[in-house]
Each structure stands twice: as C-alpha cells, then as structure tokens.
Amino acid sequence: MAGTLYESSLDIAAVAAALGKLARRFDVDAVAECDSTNSRLLTLAETGAASGSVLVSDRQTAGRGRRGHTWHSAPDDSLTFSVLWRFGPESSAPTALSLAVGVALADAMDNLRIDGVALKWPNDVLHAGRKLAGILVELQPGNTRSAVIGVGLNLRLPENLPADVAQTAIGLDSLGSRASREEVLAITLASLARTLDNYAAGGFAALRAAWLSRHAFQNQSVRITGDGVDSVGTCLGIDQDGALLVATASGLKKIIGGEVSLRAAAGALP
Ligand code: BTN
C-alpha cells in the first residue's frame, strides 16, 4: 500500500507519463529501502534483467560511492537510482561510460532550466564548485558490455548535514527547480537514452566536445592524488577515450580512470 513504511513514495505511473514514448525503453521499479541500487541491479543483471531496467530507492543502507566512499540518501532529499544498460556487440565498449553519463546528467539539468552545471573528471556533476550529483558505473562481472549506472542526485540538502559536507554539496531546490522527483527522474532517463544511443553509435569521441564544454577545471591548476599518483599541473581536458590530460613539470600525464581524486591545486580556482 502506498504511503506505508515499506513502499516507495515514487509514483511510477507519473514517471511513465512524463517519459511519454520513451517509457518503452525503461522498466522502472521503486523500493522504500535497499542496501544499494547498484548492488541490486548487478544481481538482477546476472539473472538476465533487460537493458533499461531501473531501480529507484528512497533510502539506501549501504549506498556506494567512488573510492570506497559511502553514499548517503534520504527520502525526499535525493533521487537515488540505477539503470542497467546493455551494449550490443557492434556498439562501443563502455570504457568511458561515466563521462558519457555526466554529459547526460548535465543535459538533463539544462532541460530542468538549471544553468551553470559543470563536470569534474571522472564522474561528478557540480554547480558553482559544489556537488549536485555523483555517478558510479559498474560493469557486470564477466560481461563488460553490460553496465549498471548508479546516480545519486541531490534534490535538497538535509538540515542536519555536517557543515563541511553542506559547503561542498548543493541541491536542485536551491537552484530554483520546482520539478517533482518523478519529473527529474523522467528527464534524466530521457537524457540518458539519447546520450547512450550516441555513445553506442560513436563511442566517447561523439560526446567529448560536449563534455569539454562543461569541464569545471579546463586550463586550471589541479592536483591529482591516489593510486600511487601525486601530481600538480595544468588540466588540459580529456582525450578521445576520456583519459584526463595534465601538463606537469615532468611532462604530459594521461590518467586513465582508476581511483584517483582531482581537486584545484592550492591557491587555484575553482
Ligand atoms: C560518487 O560520487 O562517489 C558516486 C556516487 C554514486 C551514488 C549512487 S546512488 C545510486 C547508486 N547506488 C549506489 O550504491 N551508488 C550509486
């Protein structure tokens, strides 16, 4: 029964209505609580779930972020979901998928009339330097053409957030959005379908210019740490495969994924 502790408050019919014709590309399910929507979809992928399967959870008890971080989500404050996407044998392998998903999320924010959204390599969606959304892409073990795309989007910041988190995060509400969770989900899924079709047909090269046009750190001084790396240099953007390019005192460094962290070098913007 809707409204009980045990059922999601998400109105799936409203999501389908907002998706219109694109509703046939997705199979949306919603739960009040689970450990992690990525974990759940990875399990469903093993049992043959179809491409376009979506799981939304009002709350996660073991939500995962990049680099072993926990991802907190609370009902009404966040839109927390994962999408299973299967790429055909003829389409590009999903190696730079989290960057492609960043482009899709930024386009979705445009469609919600939110200006000024920027992307931070490899997978953060920012506004004025604050995190609006995070992306965690995981490939199905043994099937690298099936990906689970996890998205955590801040709708509003909870009152009781620790001050340091509150300063580095931002919610859609404070950017003037009055869209419902259902509308935000539908607009984001529609944008994902368009972007992932382009990615499947043309690889990341088809999306690179769009990513660069949103790049938060283009030509900025940055510091890259983690995975045995500690480099300071000027961020030159990304190559055709999505690798980060940093000009350092010891030459051009190409950073290919991995568990690294990027931030503005001390004294630099943003
Ligand atoms: C990050 O910024 O570190 C990535 C955060 C990704 C969080 C989402 S929430 C939905 C999905 N399920 C998870 O356990 N994680 C992703």
PDB file of C-alpha atoms and ligand atoms in Angstrom:
ATOM      1  CA  MET A   1       0.000   0.000   0.000  1.00  0.00           C
ATOM      2  CA  ALA A   2       1.398   3.361  -0.995  1.00  0.00           C
ATOM      3  CA  GLY A   3       2.473   5.545   1.874  1.00  0.00           C
ATOM      4  CA  THR A   4       3.439   2.712   4.214  1.00  0.00           C
ATOM      5  CA  LEU A   5       6.966   2.349   5.515  1.00  0.00           C
ATOM      6  CA  TYR A   6       7.554  -0.479   3.105  1.00  0.00           C
ATOM      7  CA  GLU A   7       6.679   1.033  -0.243  1.00  0.00           C
ATOM      8  CA  SER A   8       8.430   3.714  -2.173  1.00  0.00           C
ATOM      9  CA  SER A   9       6.748   7.081  -2.343  1.00  0.00           C
ATOM     10  CA  LEU A  10       7.736   7.318  -6.026  1.00  0.00           C
ATOM     11  CA  ASP A  11       4.788   7.442  -8.422  1.00  0.00           C
ATOM     12  CA  ILE A  12       5.914   5.105 -11.211  1.00  0.00           C
ATOM     13  CA  ALA A  13       2.887   5.912 -13.393  1.00  0.00           C
ATOM     14  CA  ALA A  14       3.815   9.608 -13.249  1.00  0.00           C
ATOM     15  CA  VAL A  15       7.366   8.752 -14.374  1.00  0.00           C
ATOM     16  CA  ALA A  16       5.984   6.769 -17.333  1.00  0.00           C
ATOM     17  CA  ALA A  17       3.625   9.611 -18.243  1.00  0.00           C
ATOM     18  CA  ALA A  18       6.468  12.142 -18.157  1.00  0.00           C
ATOM     19  CA  LEU A  19       8.638   9.823 -20.278  1.00  0.00           C
ATOM     20  CA  GLY A  20       5.973   9.553 -22.993  1.00  0.00           C
ATOM     21  CA  LYS A  21       7.138   7.392 -25.911  1.00  0.00           C
ATOM     22  CA  LEU A  22      10.479   6.780 -24.214  1.00  0.00           C
ATOM     23  CA  ALA A  23       8.708   4.841 -21.438  1.00  0.00           C
ATOM     24  CA  ARG A  24       9.049   1.678 -23.553  1.00  0.00           C
ATOM     25  CA  ARG A  25      12.850   1.894 -23.226  1.00  0.00           C
ATOM     26  CA  PHE A  26      12.710   1.570 -19.430  1.00  0.00           C
ATOM     27  CA  ASP A  27      11.248  -0.739 -16.819  1.00  0.00           C
ATOM     28  CA  VAL A  28      11.101   1.341 -13.653  1.00  0.00           C
ATOM     29  CA  ASP A  29      10.769  -0.247 -10.222  1.00  0.00           C
ATOM     30  CA  ALA A  30      10.975   1.536  -6.881  1.00  0.00           C
ATOM     31  CA  VAL A  31      11.533   0.403  -3.302  1.00  0.00           C
ATOM     32  CA  ALA A  32      11.436   2.259   0.001  1.00  0.00           C
ATOM     33  CA  GLU A  33      14.775   0.878   1.074  1.00  0.00           C
ATOM     34  CA  CYS A  34      17.579  -1.364  -0.121  1.00  0.00           C
ATOM     35  CA  ASP A  35      21.287  -1.760   0.507  1.00  0.00           C
ATOM     36  CA  SER A  36      22.429  -0.261  -2.783  1.00  0.00           C
ATOM     37  CA  THR A  37      20.537   0.076  -6.062  1.00  0.00           C
ATOM     38  CA  ASN A  38      23.783  -0.700  -7.888  1.00  0.00           C
ATOM     39  CA  SER A  39      24.229  -3.936  -5.938  1.00  0.00           C
ATOM     40  CA  ARG A  40      20.616  -4.932  -6.578  1.00  0.00           C
ATOM     41  CA  LEU A  41      20.826  -4.279 -10.304  1.00  0.00           C
ATOM     42  CA  LEU A  42      24.149  -6.099 -10.618  1.00  0.00           C
ATOM     43  CA  THR A  43      22.414  -9.142  -9.123  1.00  0.00           C
ATOM     44  CA  LEU A  44      19.430  -8.734 -11.451  1.00  0.00           C
ATOM     45  CA  ALA A  45      21.803  -8.373 -14.407  1.00  0.00           C
ATOM     46  CA  GLU A  46      23.190 -11.833 -13.595  1.00  0.00           C
ATOM     47  CA  THR A  47      19.705 -13.299 -13.852  1.00  0.00           C
ATOM     48  CA  GLY A  48      19.079 -11.760 -17.277  1.00  0.00           C
ATOM     49  CA  ALA A  49      17.311  -8.477 -16.476  1.00  0.00           C
ATOM     50  CA  ALA A  50      16.681  -6.408 -19.593  1.00  0.00           C
ATOM     51  CA  SER A  51      18.553  -3.330 -20.688  1.00  0.00           C
ATOM     52  CA  GLY A  52      16.703  -0.281 -19.384  1.00  0.00           C
ATOM     53  CA  SER A  53      15.800  -1.886 -16.032  1.00  0.00           C
ATOM     54  CA  VAL A  54      15.718   0.907 -13.460  1.00  0.00           C
ATOM     55  CA  LEU A  55      15.642   0.643  -9.686  1.00  0.00           C
ATOM     56  CA  VAL A  56      14.905   3.682  -7.539  1.00  0.00           C
ATOM     57  CA  SER A  57      15.287   3.522  -3.769  1.00  0.00           C
ATOM     58  CA  ASP A  58      14.049   6.163  -1.347  1.00  0.00           C
ATOM     59  CA  ARG A  59      16.823   5.165   1.030  1.00  0.00           C
ATOM     60  CA  GLN A  60      19.969   3.053   0.784  1.00  0.00           C
ATOM     61  CA  THR A  61      21.528   1.361   3.796  1.00  0.00           C
ATOM     62  CA  ALA A  62      24.839   0.668   2.045  1.00  0.00           C
ATOM     63  CA  GLY A  63      24.934   3.166  -0.820  1.00  0.00           C
ATOM     64  CA  ARG A  64      28.306   3.153  -2.514  1.00  0.00           C
ATOM     65  CA  GLY A  65      30.297   5.992  -3.999  1.00  0.00           C
ATOM     66  CA  ARG A  66      33.613   6.040  -5.798  1.00  0.00           C
ATOM     67  CA  ARG A  67      36.842   5.206  -3.983  1.00  0.00           C
ATOM     68  CA  GLY A  68      35.069   3.182  -1.289  1.00  0.00           C
ATOM     69  CA  HIS A  69      33.010   6.144  -0.067  1.00  0.00           C
ATOM     70  CA  THR A  70      29.558   5.737   1.394  1.00  0.00           C
ATOM     71  CA  TRP A  71      26.709   7.471  -0.397  1.00  0.00           C
ATOM     72  CA  HIS A  72      24.004   8.775   1.950  1.00  0.00           C
ATOM     73  CA  SER A  73      20.493   9.206   0.667  1.00  0.00           C
ATOM     74  CA  ALA A  74      17.261  10.078   2.407  1.00  0.00           C
ATOM     75  CA  PRO A  75      13.682  10.066   1.137  1.00  0.00           C
ATOM     76  CA  ASP A  76      12.663  13.436  -0.361  1.00  0.00           C
ATOM     77  CA  ASP A  77      16.224  14.766  -0.231  1.00  0.00           C
ATOM     78  CA  SER A  78      17.717  12.744  -3.029  1.00  0.00           C
ATOM     79  CA  LEU A  79      16.955  10.858  -6.182  1.00  0.00           C
ATOM     80  CA  THR A  80      18.849   7.616  -5.895  1.00  0.00           C
ATOM     81  CA  PHE A  81      18.648   5.139  -8.747  1.00  0.00           C
ATOM     82  CA  SER A  82      20.487   2.741 -11.013  1.00  0.00           C
ATOM     83  CA  VAL A  83      19.931   1.766 -14.631  1.00  0.00           C
ATOM     84  CA  LEU A  84      21.085  -1.433 -16.318  1.00  0.00           C
ATOM     85  CA  TRP A  85      22.322  -0.749 -19.834  1.00  0.00           C
ATOM     86  CA  ARG A  86      23.401  -3.481 -22.207  1.00  0.00           C
ATOM     87  CA  PHE A  87      25.547  -2.517 -25.203  1.00  0.00           C
ATOM     88  CA  GLY A  88      25.334  -4.637 -28.353  1.00  0.00           C
ATOM     89  CA  PRO A  89      28.405  -6.362 -29.826  1.00  0.00           C
ATOM     90  CA  GLU A  90      28.596  -3.746 -32.591  1.00  0.00           C
ATOM     91  CA  SER A  91      28.478  -0.760 -30.219  1.00  0.00           C
ATOM     92  CA  SER A  92      31.353   0.947 -28.424  1.00  0.00           C
ATOM     93  CA  ALA A  93      32.595  -0.785 -25.272  1.00  0.00           C
ATOM     94  CA  PRO A  94      31.537   1.169 -22.178  1.00  0.00           C
ATOM     95  CA  THR A  95      35.035   2.227 -21.091  1.00  0.00           C
ATOM     96  CA  ALA A  96      34.304   5.964 -20.753  1.00  0.00           C
ATOM     97  CA  LEU A  97      30.711   5.486 -19.715  1.00  0.00           C
ATOM     98  CA  SER A  98      30.804   7.521 -16.513  1.00  0.00           C
ATOM     99  CA  LEU A  99      31.895  10.569 -18.529  1.00  0.00           C
ATOM    100  CA  ALA A 100      29.072   9.971 -21.010  1.00  0.00           C
ATOM    101  CA  VAL A 101      26.607   9.736 -18.123  1.00  0.00           C
ATOM    102  CA  GLY A 102      27.958  13.071 -16.829  1.00  0.00           C
ATOM    103  CA  VAL A 103      27.044  14.652 -20.177  1.00  0.00           C
ATOM    104  CA  ALA A 104      23.565  13.116 -19.957  1.00  0.00           C
ATOM    105  CA  LEU A 105      23.039  14.494 -16.434  1.00  0.00           C
ATOM    106  CA  ALA A 106      24.268  17.956 -17.413  1.00  0.00           C
ATOM    107  CA  ASP A 107      21.881  17.968 -20.403  1.00  0.00           C
ATOM    108  CA  ALA A 108      19.077  16.872 -18.092  1.00  0.00           C
ATOM    109  CA  MET A 109      19.850  19.850 -15.826  1.00  0.00           C
ATOM    110  CA  ASP A 110      19.581  22.121 -18.902  1.00  0.00           C
ATOM    111  CA  ASN A 111      16.165  20.632 -19.542  1.00  0.00           C
ATOM    112  CA  LEU A 112      15.236  21.492 -15.956  1.00  0.00           C
ATOM    113  CA  ARG A 113      16.381  25.070 -16.701  1.00  0.00           C
ATOM    114  CA  ILE A 114      19.332  24.882 -14.309  1.00  0.00           C
ATOM    115  CA  ASP A 115      22.193  26.940 -15.701  1.00  0.00           C
ATOM    116  CA  GLY A 116      25.869  26.634 -14.952  1.00  0.00           C
ATOM    117  CA  VAL A 117      26.230  22.881 -14.432  1.00  0.00           C
ATOM    118  CA  ALA A 118      29.824  21.698 -14.802  1.00  0.00           C
ATOM    119  CA  LEU A 119      31.565  18.326 -14.894  1.00  0.00           C
ATOM    120  CA  LYS A 120      34.505  17.177 -12.852  1.00  0.00           C
ATOM    121  CA  TRP A 121      36.503  14.228 -14.147  1.00  0.00           C
ATOM    122  CA  PRO A 122      35.606  11.452 -13.984  1.00  0.00           C
ATOM    123  CA  ASN A 123      32.097  11.491 -12.576  1.00  0.00           C
ATOM    124  CA  ASP A 124      30.908  14.483 -10.568  1.00  0.00           C
ATOM    125  CA  VAL A 125      28.208  16.921 -11.563  1.00  0.00           C
ATOM    126  CA  LEU A 126      28.884  20.313  -9.999  1.00  0.00           C
ATOM    127  CA  HIS A 127      27.242  23.679  -9.643  1.00  0.00           C
ATOM    128  CA  ALA A 128      29.437  26.587  -8.579  1.00  0.00           C
ATOM    129  CA  GLY A 129      32.020  24.072  -7.401  1.00  0.00           C
ATOM    130  CA  ARG A 130      29.544  22.159  -5.229  1.00  0.00           C
ATOM    131  CA  LYS A 131      28.466  18.597  -5.868  1.00  0.00           C
ATOM    132  CA  LEU A 132      24.967  18.220  -7.282  1.00  0.00           C
ATOM    133  CA  ALA A 133      25.206  14.584  -8.353  1.00  0.00           C
ATOM    134  CA  GLY A 134      27.547  11.616  -8.306  1.00  0.00           C
ATOM    135  CA  ILE A 135      27.792   8.717 -10.745  1.00  0.00           C
ATOM    136  CA  LEU A 136      29.016   5.186 -10.100  1.00  0.00           C
ATOM    137  CA  VAL A 137      29.276   2.926 -13.150  1.00  0.00           C
ATOM    138  CA  GLU A 138      29.964  -0.754 -12.528  1.00  0.00           C
ATOM    139  CA  LEU A 139      30.294  -3.424 -15.193  1.00  0.00           C
ATOM    140  CA  GLN A 140      28.584  -6.784 -14.798  1.00  0.00           C
ATOM    141  CA  PRO A 141      31.305  -9.264 -13.847  1.00  0.00           C
ATOM    142  CA  GLY A 142      32.087 -11.443 -16.851  1.00  0.00           C
ATOM    143  CA  ASN A 143      30.056  -9.267 -19.203  1.00  0.00           C
ATOM    144  CA  THR A 144      31.795  -5.993 -19.854  1.00  0.00           C
ATOM    145  CA  ARG A 145      29.072  -4.911 -22.313  1.00  0.00           C
ATOM    146  CA  SER A 146      26.504  -4.694 -19.519  1.00  0.00           C
ATOM    147  CA  ALA A 147      26.816  -1.736 -17.199  1.00  0.00           C
ATOM    148  CA  VAL A 148      24.985  -0.639 -14.099  1.00  0.00           C
ATOM    149  CA  ILE A 149      24.821   3.133 -13.983  1.00  0.00           C
ATOM    150  CA  GLY A 150      24.202   4.471 -10.484  1.00  0.00           C
ATOM    151  CA  VAL A 151      23.156   8.067  -9.957  1.00  0.00           C
ATOM    152  CA  GLY A 152      22.726   9.987  -6.721  1.00  0.00           C
ATOM    153  CA  LEU A 153      21.221  13.424  -7.332  1.00  0.00           C
ATOM    154  CA  ASN A 154      20.698  15.924  -4.504  1.00  0.00           C
ATOM    155  CA  LEU A 155      17.175  17.305  -4.574  1.00  0.00           C
ATOM    156  CA  ARG A 156      17.714  19.294  -1.390  1.00  0.00           C
ATOM    157  CA  LEU A 157      20.275  19.229   1.377  1.00  0.00           C
ATOM    158  CA  PRO A 158      19.087  17.800   4.705  1.00  0.00           C
ATOM    159  CA  GLU A 159      19.099  20.339   7.567  1.00  0.00           C
ATOM    160  CA  ASN A 160      21.395  18.285   9.766  1.00  0.00           C
ATOM    161  CA  LEU A 161      24.275  17.851   7.324  1.00  0.00           C
ATOM    162  CA  PRO A 162      27.736  18.355   8.811  1.00  0.00           C
ATOM    163  CA  ALA A 163      28.973  21.861   7.916  1.00  0.00           C
ATOM    164  CA  ASP A 164      31.875  20.604   5.799  1.00  0.00           C
ATOM    165  CA  VAL A 165      29.506  18.493   3.650  1.00  0.00           C
ATOM    166  CA  ALA A 166      26.935  21.289   3.403  1.00  0.00           C
ATOM    167  CA  GLN A 167      29.612  23.590   1.998  1.00  0.00           C
ATOM    168  CA  THR A 168      30.648  21.175  -0.727  1.00  0.00           C
ATOM    169  CA  ALA A 169      27.202  19.974  -1.811  1.00  0.00           C
ATOM    170  CA  ILE A 170      24.158  21.616  -3.360  1.00  0.00           C
ATOM    171  CA  GLY A 171      20.553  20.586  -4.017  1.00  0.00           C
ATOM    172  CA  LEU A 172      18.291  21.241  -7.005  1.00  0.00           C
ATOM    173  CA  ASP A 173      15.828  23.164  -4.842  1.00  0.00           C
ATOM    174  CA  SER A 174      18.350  25.894  -4.111  1.00  0.00           C
ATOM    175  CA  LEU A 175      18.872  26.287  -7.875  1.00  0.00           C
ATOM    176  CA  GLY A 176      15.227  27.179  -8.368  1.00  0.00           C
ATOM    177  CA  SER A 177      13.907  23.791  -9.518  1.00  0.00           C
ATOM    178  CA  ARG A 178      10.326  23.012  -8.577  1.00  0.00           C
ATOM    179  CA  ALA A 179      10.263  19.742 -10.519  1.00  0.00           C
ATOM    180  CA  SER A 180       8.951  16.654  -8.718  1.00  0.00           C
ATOM    181  CA  ARG A 181      11.182  13.613  -8.141  1.00  0.00           C
ATOM    182  CA  GLU A 182       9.186  11.853 -10.886  1.00  0.00           C
ATOM    183  CA  GLU A 183       9.816  14.671 -13.389  1.00  0.00           C
ATOM    184  CA  VAL A 184      13.515  14.841 -12.529  1.00  0.00           C
ATOM    185  CA  LEU A 185      13.808  11.064 -12.981  1.00  0.00           C
ATOM    186  CA  ALA A 186      11.945  11.089 -16.323  1.00  0.00           C
ATOM    187  CA  ILE A 187      14.013  13.980 -17.691  1.00  0.00           C
ATOM    188  CA  THR A 188      17.217  12.268 -16.570  1.00  0.00           C
ATOM    189  CA  LEU A 189      16.232   8.901 -18.074  1.00  0.00           C
ATOM    190  CA  ALA A 190      15.255  10.567 -21.369  1.00  0.00           C
ATOM    191  CA  SER A 191      18.614  12.307 -21.481  1.00  0.00           C
ATOM    192  CA  LEU A 192      20.403   9.031 -20.673  1.00  0.00           C
ATOM    193  CA  ALA A 193      18.626   7.223 -23.528  1.00  0.00           C
ATOM    194  CA  ARG A 194      19.642   9.915 -26.050  1.00  0.00           C
ATOM    195  CA  THR A 195      23.225  10.142 -24.814  1.00  0.00           C
ATOM    196  CA  LEU A 196      23.793   6.388 -24.535  1.00  0.00           C
ATOM    197  CA  ASP A 197      22.453   5.879 -28.071  1.00  0.00           C
ATOM    198  CA  ASN A 198      25.051   8.408 -29.282  1.00  0.00           C
ATOM    199  CA  TYR A 199      27.714   6.692 -27.200  1.00  0.00           C
ATOM    200  CA  ALA A 200      26.818   3.244 -28.563  1.00  0.00           C
ATOM    201  CA  ALA A 201      26.989   4.547 -32.141  1.00  0.00           C
ATOM    202  CA  GLY A 202      30.020   6.837 -31.965  1.00  0.00           C
ATOM    203  CA  GLY A 203      31.887   5.985 -28.772  1.00  0.00           C
ATOM    204  CA  PHE A 204      33.047   8.652 -26.358  1.00  0.00           C
ATOM    205  CA  ALA A 205      34.538  10.641 -29.269  1.00  0.00           C
ATOM    206  CA  ALA A 206      30.931  11.589 -30.170  1.00  0.00           C
ATOM    207  CA  LEU A 207      30.479  13.179 -26.725  1.00  0.00           C
ATOM    208  CA  ARG A 208      33.927  14.567 -25.998  1.00  0.00           C
ATOM    209  CA  ALA A 209      33.194  18.121 -27.161  1.00  0.00           C
ATOM    210  CA  ALA A 210      30.024  18.225 -25.067  1.00  0.00           C
ATOM    211  CA  TRP A 211      31.968  17.021 -22.020  1.00  0.00           C
ATOM    212  CA  LEU A 212      34.739  19.594 -22.560  1.00  0.00           C
ATOM    213  CA  SER A 213      32.240  22.414 -22.910  1.00  0.00           C
ATOM    214  CA  ARG A 214      31.187  21.661 -19.316  1.00  0.00           C
ATOM    215  CA  HIS A 215      34.614  20.920 -17.875  1.00  0.00           C
ATOM    216  CA  ALA A 216      34.978  22.599 -14.465  1.00  0.00           C
ATOM    217  CA  PHE A 217      38.794  22.504 -14.437  1.00  0.00           C
ATOM    218  CA  GLN A 218      39.770  23.297 -18.042  1.00  0.00           C
ATOM    219  CA  ASN A 219      43.188  25.010 -18.033  1.00  0.00           C
ATOM    220  CA  GLN A 220      43.112  25.220 -14.234  1.00  0.00           C
ATOM    221  CA  SER A 221      45.885  24.209 -11.847  1.00  0.00           C
ATOM    222  CA  VAL A 222      44.956  20.866 -10.363  1.00  0.00           C
ATOM    223  CA  ARG A 223      46.330  18.260  -8.039  1.00  0.00           C
ATOM    224  CA  ILE A 224      45.759  14.554  -8.718  1.00  0.00           C
ATOM    225  CA  THR A 225      46.251  12.108  -5.857  1.00  0.00           C
ATOM    226  CA  GLY A 226      45.674   8.410  -5.239  1.00  0.00           C
ATOM    227  CA  ASP A 227      46.652   5.125  -6.903  1.00  0.00           C
ATOM    228  CA  GLY A 228      50.340   5.945  -6.375  1.00  0.00           C
ATOM    229  CA  VAL A 229      49.965   9.323  -8.130  1.00  0.00           C
ATOM    230  CA  ASP A 230      50.590  12.769  -6.639  1.00  0.00           C
ATOM    231  CA  SER A 231      50.883  15.307  -9.448  1.00  0.00           C
ATOM    232  CA  VAL A 232      50.287  19.016  -9.779  1.00  0.00           C
ATOM    233  CA  GLY A 233      49.821  20.604 -13.179  1.00  0.00           C
ATOM    234  CA  THR A 234      47.513  22.335 -15.621  1.00  0.00           C
ATOM    235  CA  CYS A 235      44.455  20.374 -16.598  1.00  0.00           C
ATOM    236  CA  LEU A 236      44.262  20.228 -20.400  1.00  0.00           C
ATOM    237  CA  GLY A 237      40.997  18.302 -20.587  1.00  0.00           C
ATOM    238  CA  ILE A 238      40.440  14.767 -21.832  1.00  0.00           C
ATOM    239  CA  ASP A 239      41.449  12.747 -24.873  1.00  0.00           C
ATOM    240  CA  GLN A 240      39.209  10.811 -27.308  1.00  0.00           C
ATOM    241  CA  ASP A 241      38.998   7.909 -24.847  1.00  0.00           C
ATOM    242  CA  GLY A 242      38.147  10.055 -21.828  1.00  0.00           C
ATOM    243  CA  ALA A 243      41.598   9.934 -20.198  1.00  0.00           C
ATOM    244  CA  LEU A 244      42.434  13.080 -18.203  1.00  0.00           C
ATOM    245  CA  LEU A 245      45.354  15.133 -19.573  1.00  0.00           C
ATOM    246  CA  VAL A 246      47.505  17.092 -17.134  1.00  0.00           C
ATOM    247  CA  ALA A 247      50.597  19.081 -18.126  1.00  0.00           C
ATOM    248  CA  THR A 248      53.099  18.714 -15.275  1.00  0.00           C
ATOM    249  CA  ALA A 249      56.677  19.893 -14.788  1.00  0.00           C
ATOM    250  CA  SER A 250      57.812  16.397 -15.814  1.00  0.00           C
ATOM    251  CA  GLY A 251      55.666  16.247 -18.971  1.00  0.00           C
ATOM    252  CA  LEU A 252      52.132  15.389 -20.066  1.00  0.00           C
ATOM    253  CA  LYS A 253      50.385  12.911 -17.771  1.00  0.00           C
ATOM    254  CA  LYS A 254      47.480  10.834 -19.019  1.00  0.00           C
ATOM    255  CA  ILE A 255      45.236   9.498 -16.279  1.00  0.00           C
ATOM    256  CA  ILE A 256      43.074   6.569 -17.295  1.00  0.00           C
ATOM    257  CA  GLY A 257      40.330   6.047 -14.742  1.00  0.00           C
ATOM    258  CA  GLY A 258      41.459   4.444 -11.530  1.00  0.00           C
ATOM    259  CA  GLU A 259      40.764   5.524  -8.009  1.00  0.00           C
ATOM    260  CA  VAL A 260      42.327   8.974  -8.179  1.00  0.00           C
ATOM    261  CA  SER A 261      40.997  12.214  -6.806  1.00  0.00           C
ATOM    262  CA  LEU A 262      41.196  15.565  -8.584  1.00  0.00           C
ATOM    263  CA  ARG A 263      40.987  18.953  -6.913  1.00  0.00           C
ATOM    264  CA  ALA A 264      42.033  22.518  -7.511  1.00  0.00           C
ATOM    265  CA  ALA A 265      45.695  22.982  -6.601  1.00  0.00           C
ATOM    266  CA  ALA A 266      46.206  25.199  -3.529  1.00  0.00           C
ATOM    267  CA  GLY A 267      45.509  28.806  -4.407  1.00  0.00           C
ATOM    268  CA  ALA A 268      43.788  27.963  -7.688  1.00  0.00           C
ATOM    269  CA  LEU A 269      40.149  28.233  -8.793  1.00  0.00           C
ATOM    270  CA  PRO A 270      37.502  26.821  -8.590  1.00  0.00           C
TER     271      PRO A 270
HETATM  272  C1  BTN B   1      30.300   9.223  -6.153  1.00  0.00           C
HETATM  273  O1  BTN B   1      30.161  10.434  -6.340  1.00  0.00           O
HETATM  274  O2  BTN B   1      31.226   8.775  -5.464  1.00  0.00           O
HETATM  275  C2  BTN B   1      29.319   8.289  -6.797  1.00  0.00           C
HETATM  276  C3  BTN B   1      28.047   8.207  -6.018  1.00  0.00           C
HETATM  277  C4  BTN B   1      27.034   7.271  -6.662  1.00  0.00           C
HETATM  278  C5  BTN B   1      25.878   7.010  -5.744  1.00  0.00           C
HETATM  279  C6  BTN B   1      24.791   6.233  -6.433  1.00  0.00           C
HETATM  280  S1  BTN B   1      23.289   6.304  -5.526  1.00  0.00           S
HETATM  281  C7  BTN B   1      22.607   5.080  -6.560  1.00  0.00           C
HETATM  282  C8  BTN B   1      23.685   4.065  -6.841  1.00  0.00           C
HETATM  283  N1  BTN B   1      23.722   3.039  -5.834  1.00  0.00           N
HETATM  284  C9  BTN B   1      24.848   3.074  -5.123  1.00  0.00           C
HETATM  285  O3  BTN B   1      25.143   2.311  -4.179  1.00  0.00           O
HETATM  286  N2  BTN B   1      25.637   4.067  -5.551  1.00  0.00           N
HETATM  287  C10 BTN B   1      25.037   4.755  -6.683  1.00  0.00           C
END
